[in-house]
Amino acid sequence: MSAVRRHGERHRSDRIGWLRAAVLGANDGIVSTASLLVGVAAASAAPGNILVTGVAGLVAGAMSMAAGEYVSVHSQADTEQADLSLERAELERNPVAEERELSGIYVARGLDPALAQQVAQQLMAHDALGAHARDELGITAALSARPVQAALASAASFAVGAALPLAVTALVPTVVLIPWVSGTSLVFLAVLGASAARAGGASALIGAWRVTFWGALAMAITAGVGTLFGTVV
């Protein structure tokens, strides 16, 4: 008998964890650093002070993103583990009720009650906890929380994103710093939004517009604050 052929499909759900963290980090790196540089430049700060502020923002932002992602995603992982522990105990205490619960889930999804019961019995015989984790709790290997991965992806992408407007600041004269940093940062954001959308299977144009709009708004507000107060913001 010939081997069963697998229908090859390229899904993107396994990218959700690192892609979300990387896009968030890169977007925050570009927006926050560019806004910071534009705000400080609008306050008429010295060129050296502008660069030092940008470098400090890069380092502090990357560390903050790593810590924030690790803590928040670890909270998700803790919740998942707590739910799995509770489900494991329920399976040991009352497997019959858990089988009925799983069968009810399949009936609600459209299976005939007899078939749903048969499916529940077979899946629980194979991997009871895995079946309940997937179909009752919505916990899967592809979507499970990975704190270290999220922290590293977010910190690295933030540093890369922040380095872009910082490099522009180091290369252009102070007198044209604001338009150059603002303009190039919007281009960087558009590329980021389009790339992230393509990686996630969405419209590149919509992704680019969405990220660029909010980045422009952030830089405009920060520049206005810097001009208004004439101080480092």
C-alpha positions as YAML, in Angstrom:
chain: A
units: angstrom
residues:
- id: 1
  name: MET
  ca: [0.00, 0.00, 0.00]
- id: 2
  name: SER
  ca: [1.39, 3.37, -0.93]
- id: 3
  name: ALA
  ca: [2.19, 5.81, 1.84]
- id: 4
  name: VAL
  ca: [-0.44, 8.41, 2.65]
- id: 5
  name: ARG
  ca: [0.40, 11.61, 0.89]
- id: 6
  name: ARG
  ca: [0.55, 14.70, 3.02]
- id: 7
  name: HIS
  ca: [-1.18, 17.75, 1.61]
- id: 8
  name: GLY
  ca: [1.49, 20.42, 1.86]
- id: 9
  name: GLU
  ca: [0.32, 23.82, 3.06]
- id: 10
  name: ARG
  ca: [2.39, 26.71, 4.33]
- id: 11
  name: HIS
  ca: [0.70, 28.17, 7.37]
- id: 12
  name: ARG
  ca: [1.98, 31.18, 9.26]
- id: 13
  name: SER
  ca: [0.57, 30.58, 12.73]
- id: 14
  name: ASP
  ca: [3.87, 29.16, 13.98]
- id: 15
  name: ARG
  ca: [5.43, 32.60, 13.40]
- id: 16
  name: ILE
  ca: [3.05, 34.45, 15.69]
- id: 17
  name: GLY
  ca: [5.22, 34.39, 18.82]
- id: 18
  name: TRP
  ca: [8.49, 35.72, 17.45]
- id: 19
  name: LEU
  ca: [6.90, 37.79, 14.66]
- id: 20
  name: ARG
  ca: [4.72, 39.77, 17.06]
- id: 21
  name: ALA
  ca: [7.65, 40.45, 19.38]
- id: 22
  name: ALA
  ca: [10.01, 41.35, 16.53]
- id: 23
  name: VAL
  ca: [7.56, 43.70, 14.81]
- id: 24
  name: LEU
  ca: [6.68, 45.36, 18.11]
- id: 25
  name: GLY
  ca: [10.35, 45.80, 18.98]
- id: 26
  name: ALA
  ca: [11.41, 47.16, 15.59]
- id: 27
  name: ASN
  ca: [8.42, 49.49, 15.37]
- id: 28
  name: ASP
  ca: [9.00, 50.79, 18.89]
- id: 29
  name: GLY
  ca: [12.72, 51.16, 18.21]
- id: 30
  name: ILE
  ca: [12.16, 53.33, 15.14]
- id: 31
  name: VAL
  ca: [9.24, 55.35, 16.50]
- id: 32
  name: SER
  ca: [10.50, 56.00, 20.02]
- id: 33
  name: THR
  ca: [14.09, 56.75, 19.02]
- id: 34
  name: ALA
  ca: [13.14, 58.92, 16.05]
- id: 35
  name: SER
  ca: [10.58, 60.77, 18.15]
- id: 36
  name: LEU
  ca: [13.13, 61.25, 20.91]
- id: 37
  name: LEU
  ca: [15.75, 62.57, 18.50]
- id: 38
  name: VAL
  ca: [13.29, 64.88, 16.76]
- id: 39
  name: GLY
  ca: [11.98, 66.18, 20.07]
- id: 40
  name: VAL
  ca: [15.47, 66.87, 21.42]
- id: 41
  name: ALA
  ca: [16.53, 68.52, 18.15]
- id: 42
  name: ALA
  ca: [13.39, 70.67, 18.21]
- id: 43
  name: ALA
  ca: [14.42, 71.81, 21.69]
- id: 44
  name: SER
  ca: [17.66, 73.18, 20.15]
- id: 45
  name: ALA
  ca: [19.95, 70.74, 21.97]
- id: 46
  name: ALA
  ca: [23.64, 70.47, 21.03]
- id: 47
  name: PRO
  ca: [24.54, 67.82, 18.42]
- id: 48
  name: GLY
  ca: [26.51, 65.80, 20.96]
- id: 49
  name: ASN
  ca: [23.63, 65.79, 23.39]
- id: 50
  name: ILE
  ca: [21.27, 64.61, 20.66]
- id: 51
  name: LEU
  ca: [23.48, 61.61, 19.86]
- id: 52
  name: VAL
  ca: [23.99, 60.71, 23.52]
- id: 53
  name: THR
  ca: [20.24, 60.88, 24.06]
- id: 54
  name: GLY
  ca: [19.66, 58.59, 21.10]
- id: 55
  name: VAL
  ca: [22.23, 56.03, 22.24]
- id: 56
  name: ALA
  ca: [20.80, 56.05, 25.76]
- id: 57
  name: GLY
  ca: [17.32, 55.61, 24.30]
- id: 58
  name: LEU
  ca: [18.49, 52.63, 22.24]
- id: 59
  name: VAL
  ca: [20.10, 50.82, 25.18]
- id: 60
  name: ALA
  ca: [17.34, 51.61, 27.67]
- id: 61
  name: GLY
  ca: [14.61, 50.77, 25.17]
- id: 62
  name: ALA
  ca: [16.13, 47.41, 24.19]
- id: 63
  name: MET
  ca: [16.51, 46.38, 27.83]
- id: 64
  name: SER
  ca: [13.01, 47.58, 28.64]
- id: 65
  name: MET
  ca: [11.51, 45.69, 25.71]
- id: 66
  name: ALA
  ca: [13.33, 42.49, 26.69]
- id: 67
  name: ALA
  ca: [12.25, 42.73, 30.31]
- id: 68
  name: GLY
  ca: [8.67, 43.67, 29.43]
- id: 69
  name: GLU
  ca: [8.27, 40.89, 26.88]
- id: 70
  name: TYR
  ca: [9.79, 38.30, 29.20]
- id: 71
  name: VAL
  ca: [7.59, 39.23, 32.15]
- id: 72
  name: SER
  ca: [4.37, 39.52, 30.15]
- id: 73
  name: VAL
  ca: [4.86, 36.37, 28.07]
- id: 74
  name: HIS
  ca: [6.03, 34.47, 31.14]
- id: 75
  name: SER
  ca: [2.74, 35.42, 32.79]
- id: 76
  name: GLN
  ca: [0.97, 33.83, 29.84]
- id: 77
  name: ALA
  ca: [3.15, 30.72, 30.17]
- id: 78
  name: ASP
  ca: [2.39, 30.52, 33.89]
- id: 79
  name: THR
  ca: [-1.34, 30.70, 33.17]
- id: 80
  name: GLU
  ca: [-1.06, 27.98, 30.54]
- id: 81
  name: GLN
  ca: [0.84, 25.71, 32.94]
- id: 82
  name: ALA
  ca: [-1.70, 26.33, 35.71]
- id: 83
  name: ASP
  ca: [-4.56, 25.42, 33.37]
- id: 84
  name: LEU
  ca: [-2.73, 22.28, 32.23]
- id: 85
  name: SER
  ca: [-2.10, 21.24, 35.82]
- id: 86
  name: LEU
  ca: [-5.78, 21.72, 36.62]
- id: 87
  name: GLU
  ca: [-6.82, 19.74, 33.55]
- id: 88
  name: ARG
  ca: [-4.37, 16.94, 34.41]
- id: 89
  name: ALA
  ca: [-5.89, 16.68, 37.88]
- id: 90
  name: GLU
  ca: [-9.43, 16.60, 36.46]
- id: 91
  name: LEU
  ca: [-8.47, 13.84, 34.05]
- id: 92
  name: GLU
  ca: [-7.14, 11.75, 36.91]
- id: 93
  name: ARG
  ca: [-10.14, 12.48, 39.14]
- id: 94
  name: ASN
  ca: [-12.99, 12.03, 36.66]
- id: 95
  name: PRO
  ca: [-11.96, 10.84, 33.19]
- id: 96
  name: VAL
  ca: [-15.52, 9.93, 32.23]
- id: 97
  name: ALA
  ca: [-16.78, 13.47, 32.76]
- id: 98
  name: GLU
  ca: [-13.79, 14.83, 30.86]
- id: 99
  name: GLU
  ca: [-14.58, 12.51, 27.97]
- id: 100
  name: ARG
  ca: [-18.17, 13.78, 27.89]
- id: 101
  name: GLU
  ca: [-16.89, 17.34, 27.95]
- id: 102
  name: LEU
  ca: [-14.59, 16.69, 25.00]
- id: 103
  name: SER
  ca: [-17.37, 14.93, 23.13]
- id: 104
  name: GLY
  ca: [-19.65, 17.92, 23.72]
- id: 105
  name: ILE
  ca: [-17.05, 20.22, 22.20]
- id: 106
  name: TYR
  ca: [-16.98, 18.14, 19.02]
- id: 107
  name: VAL
  ca: [-20.78, 18.02, 18.85]
- id: 108
  name: ALA
  ca: [-20.83, 21.81, 19.09]
- id: 109
  name: ARG
  ca: [-18.43, 21.91, 16.17]
- id: 110
  name: GLY
  ca: [-20.77, 19.87, 14.01]
- id: 111
  name: LEU
  ca: [-20.02, 16.19, 14.59]
- id: 112
  name: ASP
  ca: [-22.74, 13.60, 15.09]
- id: 113
  name: PRO
  ca: [-22.98, 12.72, 18.83]
- id: 114
  name: ALA
  ca: [-21.99, 9.09, 18.27]
- id: 115
  name: LEU
  ca: [-19.03, 10.06, 16.13]
- id: 116
  name: ALA
  ca: [-18.06, 12.81, 18.58]
- id: 117
  name: GLN
  ca: [-17.98, 10.28, 21.40]
- id: 118
  name: GLN
  ca: [-15.87, 7.91, 19.33]
- id: 119
  name: VAL
  ca: [-13.42, 10.66, 18.42]
- id: 120
  name: ALA
  ca: [-13.18, 11.79, 22.04]
- id: 121
  name: GLN
  ca: [-12.49, 8.22, 23.20]
- id: 122
  name: GLN
  ca: [-9.77, 7.65, 20.64]
- id: 123
  name: LEU
  ca: [-8.06, 11.00, 21.21]
- id: 124
  name: MET
  ca: [-8.10, 10.55, 24.97]
- id: 125
  name: ALA
  ca: [-6.68, 7.05, 24.60]
- id: 126
  name: HIS
  ca: [-3.86, 8.53, 22.52]
- id: 127
  name: ASP
  ca: [-3.15, 11.73, 24.50]
- id: 128
  name: ALA
  ca: [-5.88, 12.86, 26.86]
- id: 129
  name: LEU
  ca: [-4.12, 15.97, 28.16]
- id: 130
  name: GLY
  ca: [-3.04, 17.04, 24.67]
- id: 131
  name: ALA
  ca: [-6.60, 16.68, 23.35]
- id: 132
  name: HIS
  ca: [-8.07, 18.78, 26.15]
- id: 133
  name: ALA
  ca: [-5.27, 21.34, 25.95]
- id: 134
  name: ARG
  ca: [-5.88, 21.82, 22.24]
- id: 135
  name: ASP
  ca: [-9.66, 21.57, 21.98]
- id: 136
  name: GLU
  ca: [-10.84, 22.79, 25.39]
- id: 137
  name: LEU
  ca: [-8.14, 25.27, 26.43]
- id: 138
  name: GLY
  ca: [-6.86, 26.38, 23.01]
- id: 139
  name: ILE
  ca: [-3.23, 25.66, 23.92]
- id: 140
  name: THR
  ca: [-1.11, 24.35, 21.04]
- id: 141
  name: ALA
  ca: [2.60, 23.92, 20.49]
- id: 142
  name: ALA
  ca: [2.63, 26.54, 17.73]
- id: 143
  name: LEU
  ca: [0.87, 29.20, 19.81]
- id: 144
  name: SER
  ca: [2.24, 28.44, 23.28]
- id: 145
  name: ALA
  ca: [4.07, 31.19, 25.15]
- id: 146
  name: ARG
  ca: [7.88, 31.33, 24.77]
- id: 147
  name: PRO
  ca: [9.19, 34.07, 27.09]
- id: 148
  name: VAL
  ca: [12.90, 33.85, 26.19]
- id: 149
  name: GLN
  ca: [12.21, 33.81, 22.46]
- id: 150
  name: ALA
  ca: [9.91, 36.82, 22.76]
- id: 151
  name: ALA
  ca: [12.40, 38.74, 24.92]
- id: 152
  name: LEU
  ca: [15.35, 38.14, 22.59]
- id: 153
  name: ALA
  ca: [13.37, 38.89, 19.44]
- id: 154
  name: SER
  ca: [11.97, 42.10, 20.89]
- id: 155
  name: ALA
  ca: [15.28, 43.40, 22.26]
- id: 156
  name: ALA
  ca: [17.23, 42.62, 19.09]
- id: 157
  name: SER
  ca: [14.63, 44.10, 16.77]
- id: 158
  name: PHE
  ca: [14.32, 47.21, 18.96]
- id: 159
  name: ALA
  ca: [18.09, 47.77, 18.78]
- id: 160
  name: VAL
  ca: [18.08, 47.37, 14.99]
- id: 161
  name: GLY
  ca: [15.10, 49.68, 14.61]
- id: 162
  name: ALA
  ca: [16.57, 52.32, 16.92]
- id: 163
  name: ALA
  ca: [19.94, 52.18, 15.15]
- id: 164
  name: LEU
  ca: [18.38, 53.38, 11.88]
- id: 165
  name: PRO
  ca: [17.32, 56.92, 12.91]
- id: 166
  name: LEU
  ca: [20.41, 57.11, 15.14]
- id: 167
  name: ALA
  ca: [22.66, 56.45, 12.13]
- id: 168
  name: VAL
  ca: [20.88, 59.17, 10.17]
- id: 169
  name: THR
  ca: [21.42, 61.57, 13.08]
- id: 170
  name: ALA
  ca: [25.13, 60.82, 13.09]
- id: 171
  name: LEU
  ca: [25.46, 61.41, 9.34]
- id: 172
  name: VAL
  ca: [23.41, 64.54, 8.58]
- id: 173
  name: PRO
  ca: [24.02, 68.15, 9.70]
- id: 174
  name: THR
  ca: [22.02, 69.32, 12.70]
- id: 175
  name: VAL
  ca: [20.29, 72.03, 10.66]
- id: 176
  name: VAL
  ca: [18.49, 69.39, 8.54]
- id: 177
  name: LEU
  ca: [18.28, 66.70, 11.21]
- id: 178
  name: ILE
  ca: [14.55, 66.94, 11.87]
- id: 179
  name: PRO
  ca: [13.34, 66.51, 8.26]
- id: 180
  name: TRP
  ca: [15.92, 63.83, 7.54]
- id: 181
  name: VAL
  ca: [15.23, 61.76, 10.65]
- id: 182
  name: SER
  ca: [11.49, 62.15, 10.20]
- id: 183
  name: GLY
  ca: [11.50, 61.31, 6.50]
- id: 184
  name: THR
  ca: [13.85, 58.35, 6.63]
- id: 185
  name: SER
  ca: [12.11, 56.95, 9.72]
- id: 186
  name: LEU
  ca: [8.78, 57.01, 7.90]
- id: 187
  name: VAL
  ca: [10.41, 55.10, 5.04]
- id: 188
  name: PHE
  ca: [11.84, 52.59, 7.52]
- id: 189
  name: LEU
  ca: [8.42, 52.20, 9.12]
- id: 190
  name: ALA
  ca: [6.74, 51.69, 5.76]
- id: 191
  name: VAL
  ca: [9.22, 48.95, 4.86]
- id: 192
  name: LEU
  ca: [8.76, 47.35, 8.28]
- id: 193
  name: GLY
  ca: [4.97, 47.45, 8.05]
- id: 194
  name: ALA
  ca: [4.95, 46.01, 4.54]
- id: 195
  name: SER
  ca: [7.45, 43.27, 5.43]
- id: 196
  name: ALA
  ca: [5.58, 42.29, 8.60]
- id: 197
  name: ALA
  ca: [2.29, 42.18, 6.72]
- id: 198
  name: ARG
  ca: [3.79, 39.99, 3.99]
- id: 199
  name: ALA
  ca: [5.31, 37.65, 6.59]
- id: 200
  name: GLY
  ca: [1.90, 37.35, 8.23]
- id: 201
  name: GLY
  ca: [0.03, 36.90, 4.96]
- id: 202
  name: ALA
  ca: [-1.74, 40.28, 5.05]
- id: 203
  name: SER
  ca: [-1.80, 43.25, 2.68]
- id: 204
  name: ALA
  ca: [1.59, 44.95, 2.46]
- id: 205
  name: LEU
  ca: [0.03, 48.31, 1.57]
- id: 206
  name: ILE
  ca: [-2.31, 48.31, 4.55]
- id: 207
  name: GLY
  ca: [0.50, 47.20, 6.86]
- id: 208
  name: ALA
  ca: [2.79, 49.97, 5.63]
- id: 209
  name: TRP
  ca: [0.10, 52.65, 5.95]
- id: 210
  name: ARG
  ca: [-0.92, 51.58, 9.44]
- id: 211
  name: VAL
  ca: [2.61, 51.67, 10.86]
- id: 212
  name: THR
  ca: [3.60, 54.86, 9.04]
- id: 213
  name: PHE
  ca: [0.55, 56.81, 10.21]
- id: 214
  name: TRP
  ca: [1.12, 56.16, 13.90]
- id: 215
  name: GLY
  ca: [4.86, 56.76, 13.58]
- id: 216
  name: ALA
  ca: [4.29, 60.13, 11.93]
- id: 217
  name: LEU
  ca: [1.79, 61.10, 14.60]
- id: 218
  name: ALA
  ca: [4.22, 60.18, 17.39]
- id: 219
  name: MET
  ca: [7.08, 62.19, 15.87]
- id: 220
  name: ALA
  ca: [4.85, 65.19, 15.20]
- id: 221
  name: ILE
  ca: [3.59, 65.31, 18.78]
- id: 222
  name: THR
  ca: [7.07, 64.88, 20.26]
- id: 223
  name: ALA
  ca: [8.52, 67.58, 18.00]
- id: 224
  name: GLY
  ca: [5.69, 69.88, 19.06]
- id: 225
  name: VAL
  ca: [6.42, 69.26, 22.73]
- id: 226
  name: GLY
  ca: [10.13, 69.88, 22.19]
- id: 227
  name: THR
  ca: [9.46, 73.14, 20.37]
- id: 228
  name: LEU
  ca: [6.91, 74.28, 22.93]
- id: 229
  name: PHE
  ca: [9.02, 73.71, 26.01]
- id: 230
  name: GLY
  ca: [12.48, 74.05, 24.54]
- id: 231
  name: THR
  ca: [13.76, 71.25, 26.72]
- id: 232
  name: VAL
  ca: [14.83, 67.66, 26.29]
- id: 233
  name: VAL
  ca: [11.69, 65.49, 26.18]
...
